[in-house]
């Protein structure tokens, strides 16, 4: 038979996890989620929704769409033509042997 203390700890951990899941799903913080009441997932979800409505929360926070860190040249002034010019400077056009042959035929 298992230890009653271990069973109790397991039950408490499962309840805490259920509270966190219900709360985070509607935009509550972990601290706010710890206040939720209920014995089942459905009861916790209903309590979380009611609590979030009282707080004026519309749902979980939207993920950041910043795209992360950017290069030093992103966001500099100049527009499309300036960007195209920088691209041409960094990526010079390569002349293939076929293109050289066509150029020499056209000059002769």
GROMACS .gro file of N, CA and C in nm:
model
  324
    1UNK      N    1   0.085  -0.118   0.000
    1UNK     CA    2   0.000   0.000   0.000
    1UNK      C    3   0.089   0.124   0.000
    2UNK      N    4   0.048   0.230  -0.069
    2UNK     CA    5   0.133   0.349  -0.079
    2UNK      C    6   0.116   0.440   0.041
    3UNK      N    7   0.212   0.525   0.058
    3UNK     CA    8   0.217   0.618   0.169
    3UNK      C    9   0.107   0.724   0.155
    4UNK      N   10   0.028   0.749   0.261
    4UNK     CA   11  -0.081   0.848   0.252
    4UNK      C   12  -0.029   0.989   0.220
    5UNK      N   13   0.090   1.021   0.268
    5UNK     CA   14   0.147   1.152   0.242
    5UNK      C   15   0.178   1.168   0.093
    6UNK      N   16   0.230   1.063   0.031
    6UNK     CA   17   0.262   1.067  -0.111
    6UNK      C   18   0.135   1.081  -0.194
    7UNK      N   19   0.031   1.008  -0.159
    7UNK     CA   20  -0.098   1.018  -0.229
    7UNK      C   21  -0.155   1.159  -0.217
    8UNK      N   22  -0.145   1.215  -0.098
    8UNK     CA   23  -0.198   1.350  -0.075
    8UNK      C   24  -0.119   1.452  -0.157
    9UNK      N   25   0.012   1.437  -0.162
    9UNK     CA   26   0.096   1.529  -0.240
    9UNK      C   27   0.063   1.519  -0.389
   10UNK      N   28   0.041   1.396  -0.435
   10UNK     CA   29   0.006   1.375  -0.575
   10UNK      C   30  -0.128   1.440  -0.608
   11UNK      N   31  -0.225   1.424  -0.520
   11UNK     CA   32  -0.356   1.486  -0.542
   11UNK      C   33  -0.345   1.638  -0.543
   12UNK      N   34  -0.268   1.694  -0.451
   12UNK     CA   35  -0.249   1.839  -0.446
   12UNK      C   36  -0.179   1.890  -0.571
   13UNK      N   37  -0.081   1.817  -0.619
   13UNK     CA   38  -0.009   1.857  -0.741
   13UNK      C   39  -0.101   1.854  -0.862
   14UNK      N   40  -0.184   1.751  -0.872
   14UNK     CA   41  -0.279   1.742  -0.984
   14UNK      C   42  -0.381   1.856  -0.979
   15UNK      N   43  -0.427   1.888  -0.859
   15UNK     CA   44  -0.524   1.998  -0.845
   15UNK      C   45  -0.460   2.131  -0.883
   16UNK      N   46  -0.336   2.153  -0.840
   16UNK     CA   47  -0.266   2.276  -0.875
   16UNK      C   48  -0.247   2.287  -1.026
   17UNK      N   49  -0.211   2.177  -1.090
   17UNK     CA   50  -0.194   2.176  -1.235
   17UNK      C   51  -0.327   2.206  -1.305
   18UNK      N   52  -0.435   2.148  -1.257
   18UNK     CA   53  -0.566   2.173  -1.317
   18UNK      C   54  -0.605   2.321  -1.303
   19UNK      N   55  -0.576   2.380  -1.188
   19UNK     CA   56  -0.603   2.524  -1.167
   19UNK      C   57  -0.523   2.608  -1.265
   20UNK      N   58  -0.394   2.577  -1.278
   20UNK     CA   59  -0.308   2.653  -1.369
   20UNK      C   60  -0.358   2.643  -1.513
   21UNK      N   61  -0.390   2.524  -1.556
   21UNK     CA   62  -0.439   2.506  -1.694
   21UNK      C   63  -0.566   2.585  -1.718
   22UNK      N   64  -0.660   2.577  -1.625
   22UNK     CA   65  -0.787   2.648  -1.641
   22UNK      C   66  -0.765   2.799  -1.641
   23UNK      N   67  -0.680   2.845  -1.551
   23UNK     CA   68  -0.655   2.989  -1.541
   23UNK      C   69  -0.579   3.046  -1.658
   24UNK      N   70  -0.473   2.978  -1.698
   24UNK     CA   71  -0.392   3.028  -1.810
   24UNK      C   72  -0.470   3.028  -1.940
   25UNK      N   73  -0.564   2.936  -1.954
   25UNK     CA   74  -0.644   2.929  -2.077
   25UNK      C   75  -0.731   3.053  -2.097
   26UNK      N   76  -0.764   3.122  -1.987
   26UNK     CA   77  -0.847   3.243  -2.000
   26UNK      C   78  -0.770   3.370  -1.969
   27UNK      N   79  -0.637   3.360  -1.952
   27UNK     CA   80  -0.556   3.479  -1.934
   27UNK      C   81  -0.524   3.517  -1.792
   28UNK      N   82  -0.549   3.428  -1.696
   28UNK     CA   83  -0.515   3.457  -1.557
   28UNK      C   84  -0.367   3.429  -1.533
   29UNK      N   85  -0.310   3.498  -1.437
   29UNK     CA   86  -0.172   3.471  -1.398
   29UNK      C   87  -0.170   3.347  -1.309
   30UNK      N   88  -0.053   3.288  -1.288
   30UNK     CA   89  -0.046   3.173  -1.196
   30UNK      C   90  -0.097   3.208  -1.056
   31UNK      N   91  -0.069   3.330  -1.010
   31UNK     CA   92  -0.116   3.371  -0.877
   31UNK      C   93  -0.269   3.378  -0.874
   32UNK      N   94  -0.329   3.433  -0.978
   32UNK     CA   95  -0.474   3.440  -0.984
   32UNK      C   96  -0.535   3.301  -0.998
   33UNK      N   97  -0.468   3.215  -1.074
   33UNK     CA   98  -0.518   3.078  -1.095
   33UNK      C   99  -0.522   2.999  -0.965
   34UNK      N  100  -0.432   3.029  -0.873
   34UNK     CA  101  -0.429   2.956  -0.746
   34UNK      C  102  -0.555   2.980  -0.662
   35UNK      N  103  -0.633   3.082  -0.693
   35UNK     CA  104  -0.755   3.114  -0.619
   35UNK      C  105  -0.878   3.039  -0.670
   36UNK      N  106  -0.865   2.971  -0.782
   36UNK     CA  107  -0.980   2.905  -0.843
   36UNK      C  108  -1.034   2.794  -0.754
   37UNK      N  109  -1.166   2.777  -0.758
   37UNK     CA  110  -1.235   2.676  -0.676
   37UNK      C  111  -1.305   2.577  -0.767
   38UNK      N  112  -1.300   2.449  -0.729
   38UNK     CA  113  -1.371   2.346  -0.803
   38UNK      C  114  -1.305   2.211  -0.781
   39UNK      N  115  -1.387   2.106  -0.797
   39UNK     CA  116  -1.337   1.970  -0.777
   39UNK      C  117  -1.309   1.900  -0.909
   40UNK      N  118  -1.363   1.954  -1.019
   40UNK     CA  119  -1.342   1.892  -1.150
   40UNK      C  120  -1.285   1.995  -1.247
   41UNK      N  121  -1.235   1.946  -1.360
   41UNK     CA  122  -1.182   2.038  -1.462
   41UNK      C  123  -1.291   2.134  -1.510
   42UNK      N  124  -1.412   2.083  -1.525
   42UNK     CA  125  -1.523   2.168  -1.571
   42UNK      C  126  -1.553   2.280  -1.472
   43UNK      N  127  -1.554   2.246  -1.342
   43UNK     CA  128  -1.580   2.347  -1.239
   43UNK      C  129  -1.469   2.451  -1.235
   44UNK      N  130  -1.345   2.406  -1.247
   44UNK     CA  131  -1.233   2.500  -1.247
   44UNK      C  132  -1.237   2.590  -1.369
   45UNK      N  133  -1.272   2.534  -1.485
   45UNK     CA  134  -1.281   2.614  -1.607
   45UNK      C  135  -1.392   2.718  -1.595
   46UNK      N  136  -1.506   2.679  -1.539
   46UNK     CA  137  -1.617   2.774  -1.520
   46UNK      C  138  -1.577   2.884  -1.424
   47UNK      N  139  -1.510   2.848  -1.314
   47UNK     CA  140  -1.466   2.949  -1.217
   47UNK      C  141  -1.363   3.043  -1.279
   48UNK      N  142  -1.271   2.986  -1.358
   48UNK     CA  143  -1.170   3.068  -1.424
   48UNK      C  144  -1.234   3.166  -1.520
   49UNK      N  145  -1.331   3.120  -1.597
   49UNK     CA  146  -1.400   3.209  -1.692
   49UNK      C  147  -1.474   3.322  -1.619
   50UNK      N  148  -1.540   3.287  -1.510
   50UNK     CA  149  -1.613   3.389  -1.433
   50UNK      C  150  -1.515   3.490  -1.372
   51UNK      N  151  -1.405   3.441  -1.316
   51UNK     CA  152  -1.305   3.529  -1.255
   51UNK      C  153  -1.244   3.621  -1.361
   52UNK      N  154  -1.213   3.567  -1.476
   52UNK     CA  155  -1.155   3.647  -1.584
   52UNK      C  156  -1.254   3.754  -1.630
   53UNK      N  157  -1.382   3.719  -1.637
   53UNK     CA  158  -1.483   3.817  -1.678
   53UNK      C  159  -1.493   3.930  -1.575
   54UNK      N  160  -1.486   3.896  -1.447
   54UNK     CA  161  -1.489   3.999  -1.342
   54UNK      C  162  -1.369   4.093  -1.352
   55UNK      N  163  -1.256   4.038  -1.394
   55UNK     CA  164  -1.135   4.120  -1.407
   55UNK      C  165  -1.130   4.195  -1.539
   56UNK      N  166  -1.223   4.163  -1.630
   56UNK     CA  167  -1.225   4.231  -1.759
   56UNK      C  168  -1.124   4.175  -1.858
   57UNK      N  169  -1.084   4.050  -1.839
   57UNK     CA  170  -0.988   3.988  -1.931
   57UNK      C  171  -1.063   3.930  -2.050
   58UNK      N  172  -1.007   3.948  -2.168
   58UNK     CA  173  -1.072   3.899  -2.289
   58UNK      C  174  -1.022   3.760  -2.327
   59UNK      N  175  -0.917   3.712  -2.265
   59UNK     CA  176  -0.861   3.582  -2.299
   59UNK      C  177  -0.713   3.582  -2.273
   60UNK      N  178  -0.647   3.477  -2.313
   60UNK     CA  179  -0.503   3.471  -2.289
   60UNK      C  180  -0.431   3.580  -2.366
   61UNK      N  181  -0.319   3.627  -2.315
   61UNK     CA  182  -0.245   3.733  -2.385
   61UNK      C  183  -0.198   3.684  -2.522
   62UNK      N  184  -0.204   3.772  -2.619
   62UNK     CA  185  -0.160   3.738  -2.754
   62UNK      C  186  -0.008   3.719  -2.755
   63UNK      N  187   0.039   3.624  -2.833
   63UNK     CA  188   0.184   3.606  -2.841
   63UNK      C  189   0.250   3.726  -2.907
   64UNK      N  190   0.374   3.748  -2.870
   64UNK     CA  191   0.449   3.858  -2.929
   64UNK      C  192   0.472   3.832  -3.078
   65UNK      N  193   0.447   3.930  -3.159
   65UNK     CA  194   0.466   3.915  -3.303
   65UNK      C  195   0.579   4.006  -3.353
   66UNK      N  196   0.672   4.037  -3.263
   66UNK     CA  197   0.779   4.129  -3.299
   66UNK      C  198   0.877   4.068  -3.398
   67UNK      N  199   0.884   3.936  -3.403
   67UNK     CA  200   0.978   3.874  -3.495
   67UNK      C  201   1.118   3.861  -3.440
   68UNK      N  202   1.139   3.905  -3.320
   68UNK     CA  203   1.271   3.889  -3.258
   68UNK      C  204   1.368   3.998  -3.297
   69UNK      N  205   1.494   3.980  -3.260
   69UNK     CA  206   1.595   4.080  -3.291
   69UNK      C  207   1.615   4.095  -3.441
   70UNK      N  208   1.651   4.213  -3.481
   70UNK     CA  209   1.669   4.242  -3.623
   70UNK      C  210   1.808   4.293  -3.651
   71UNK      N  211   1.847   4.289  -3.775
   71UNK     CA  212   1.978   4.337  -3.817
   71UNK      C  213   1.988   4.487  -3.803
   72UNK      N  214   2.110   4.537  -3.808
   72UNK     CA  215   2.133   4.680  -3.789
   72UNK      C  216   2.076   4.763  -3.903
   73UNK      N  217   2.062   4.705  -4.024
   73UNK     CA  218   2.014   4.784  -4.136
   73UNK      C  219   1.862   4.783  -4.149
   74UNK      N  220   1.792   4.704  -4.067
   74UNK     CA  221   1.647   4.700  -4.074
   74UNK      C  222   1.590   4.824  -4.007
   75UNK      N  223   1.500   4.887  -4.075
   75UNK     CA  224   1.435   5.005  -4.019
   75UNK      C  225   1.506   5.135  -4.049
   76UNK      N  226   1.615   5.132  -4.124
   76UNK     CA  227   1.683   5.256  -4.157
   76UNK      C  228   1.606   5.328  -4.266
   77UNK      N  229   1.622   5.456  -4.273
   77UNK     CA  230   1.549   5.538  -4.369
   77UNK      C  231   1.600   5.512  -4.511
   78UNK      N  232   1.519   5.543  -4.609
   78UNK     CA  233   1.563   5.534  -4.746
   78UNK      C  234   1.464   5.468  -4.839
   79UNK      N  235   1.383   5.382  -4.790
   79UNK     CA  236   1.283   5.320  -4.873
   79UNK      C  237   1.335   5.207  -4.959
   80UNK      N  238   1.255   5.168  -5.057
   80UNK     CA  239   1.285   5.052  -5.140
   80UNK      C  240   1.408   5.076  -5.227
   81UNK      N  241   1.419   5.191  -5.288
   81UNK     CA  242   1.534   5.217  -5.377
   81UNK      C  243   1.664   5.212  -5.299
   82UNK      N  244   1.665   5.265  -5.179
   82UNK     CA  245   1.785   5.260  -5.097
   82UNK      C  246   1.820   5.116  -5.063
   83UNK      N  247   1.719   5.035  -5.032
   83UNK     CA  248   1.742   4.894  -5.002
   83UNK      C  249   1.794   4.820  -5.124
   84UNK      N  250   1.738   4.848  -5.240
   84UNK     CA  251   1.784   4.784  -5.364
   84UNK      C  252   1.928   4.822  -5.392
   85UNK      N  253   1.963   4.946  -5.369
   85UNK     CA  254   2.100   4.991  -5.390
   85UNK      C  255   2.197   4.918  -5.297
   86UNK      N  256   2.158   4.905  -5.169
   86UNK     CA  257   2.243   4.832  -5.073
   86UNK      C  258   2.259   4.686  -5.115
   87UNK      N  259   2.150   4.627  -5.167
   87UNK     CA  260   2.158   4.488  -5.213
   87UNK      C  261   2.257   4.475  -5.329
   88UNK      N  262   2.247   4.565  -5.426
   88UNK     CA  263   2.338   4.560  -5.541
   88UNK      C  264   2.483   4.578  -5.497
   89UNK      N  265   2.506   4.665  -5.398
   89UNK     CA  266   2.642   4.686  -5.347
   89UNK      C  267   2.696   4.560  -5.279
   90UNK      N  268   2.612   4.491  -5.206
   90UNK     CA  269   2.655   4.372  -5.133
   90UNK      C  270   2.660   4.247  -5.220
   91UNK      N  271   2.586   4.246  -5.328
   91UNK     CA  272   2.577   4.129  -5.415
   91UNK      C  273   2.604   4.171  -5.559
   92UNK      N  274   2.731   4.194  -5.592
   92UNK     CA  275   2.761   4.237  -5.729
   92UNK      C  276   2.718   4.131  -5.830
   93UNK      N  277   2.679   4.178  -5.946
   93UNK     CA  278   2.631   4.088  -6.051
   93UNK      C  279   2.748   4.007  -6.106
   94UNK      N  280   2.727   3.879  -6.118
   94UNK     CA  281   2.830   3.791  -6.171
   94UNK      C  282   2.809   3.776  -6.321
   95UNK      N  283   2.916   3.779  -6.394
   95UNK     CA  284   2.909   3.762  -6.538
   95UNK      C  285   2.953   3.619  -6.570
   96UNK      N  286   2.863   3.544  -6.629
   96UNK     CA  287   2.893   3.405  -6.665
   96UNK      C  288   2.973   3.402  -6.794
   97UNK      N  289   3.044   3.293  -6.820
   97UNK     CA  290   3.119   3.282  -6.946
   97UNK      C  291   3.029   3.299  -7.069
   98UNK      N  292   2.906   3.247  -7.062
   98UNK     CA  293   2.813   3.262  -7.175
   98UNK      C  294   2.780   3.409  -7.199
   99UNK      N  295   2.759   3.483  -7.090
   99UNK     CA  296   2.727   3.626  -7.103
   99UNK      C  297   2.848   3.701  -7.158
  100UNK      N  298   2.969   3.665  -7.120
  100UNK     CA  299   3.088   3.730  -7.174
  100UNK      C  300   3.099   3.704  -7.324
  101UNK      N  301   3.068   3.581  -7.366
  101UNK     CA  302   3.076   3.545  -7.507
  101UNK      C  303   2.974   3.626  -7.587
  102UNK      N  304   2.851   3.641  -7.533
  102UNK     CA  305   2.750   3.720  -7.602
  102UNK      C  306   2.790   3.867  -7.611
  103UNK      N  307   2.854   3.918  -7.506
  103UNK     CA  308   2.899   4.057  -7.509
  103UNK      C  309   3.007   4.078  -7.614
  104UNK      N  310   3.100   3.983  -7.624
  104UNK     CA  311   3.210   3.999  -7.720
  104UNK      C  312   3.157   3.983  -7.864
  105UNK      N  313   3.056   3.900  -7.885
  105UNK     CA  314   2.997   3.885  -8.020
  105UNK      C  315   2.925   4.013  -8.059
  106UNK      N  316   2.855   4.073  -7.963
  106UNK     CA  317   2.781   4.195  -7.993
  106UNK      C  318   2.872   4.314  -8.019
  107UNK      N  319   2.994   4.313  -7.967
  107UNK     CA  320   3.086   4.425  -7.986
  107UNK      C  321   3.164   4.414  -8.118
  108UNK      N  322   3.173   4.295  -8.174
  108UNK     CA  323   3.257   4.271  -8.291
  108UNK      C  324   3.194   4.293  -8.420
   0.00000   0.00000   0.00000
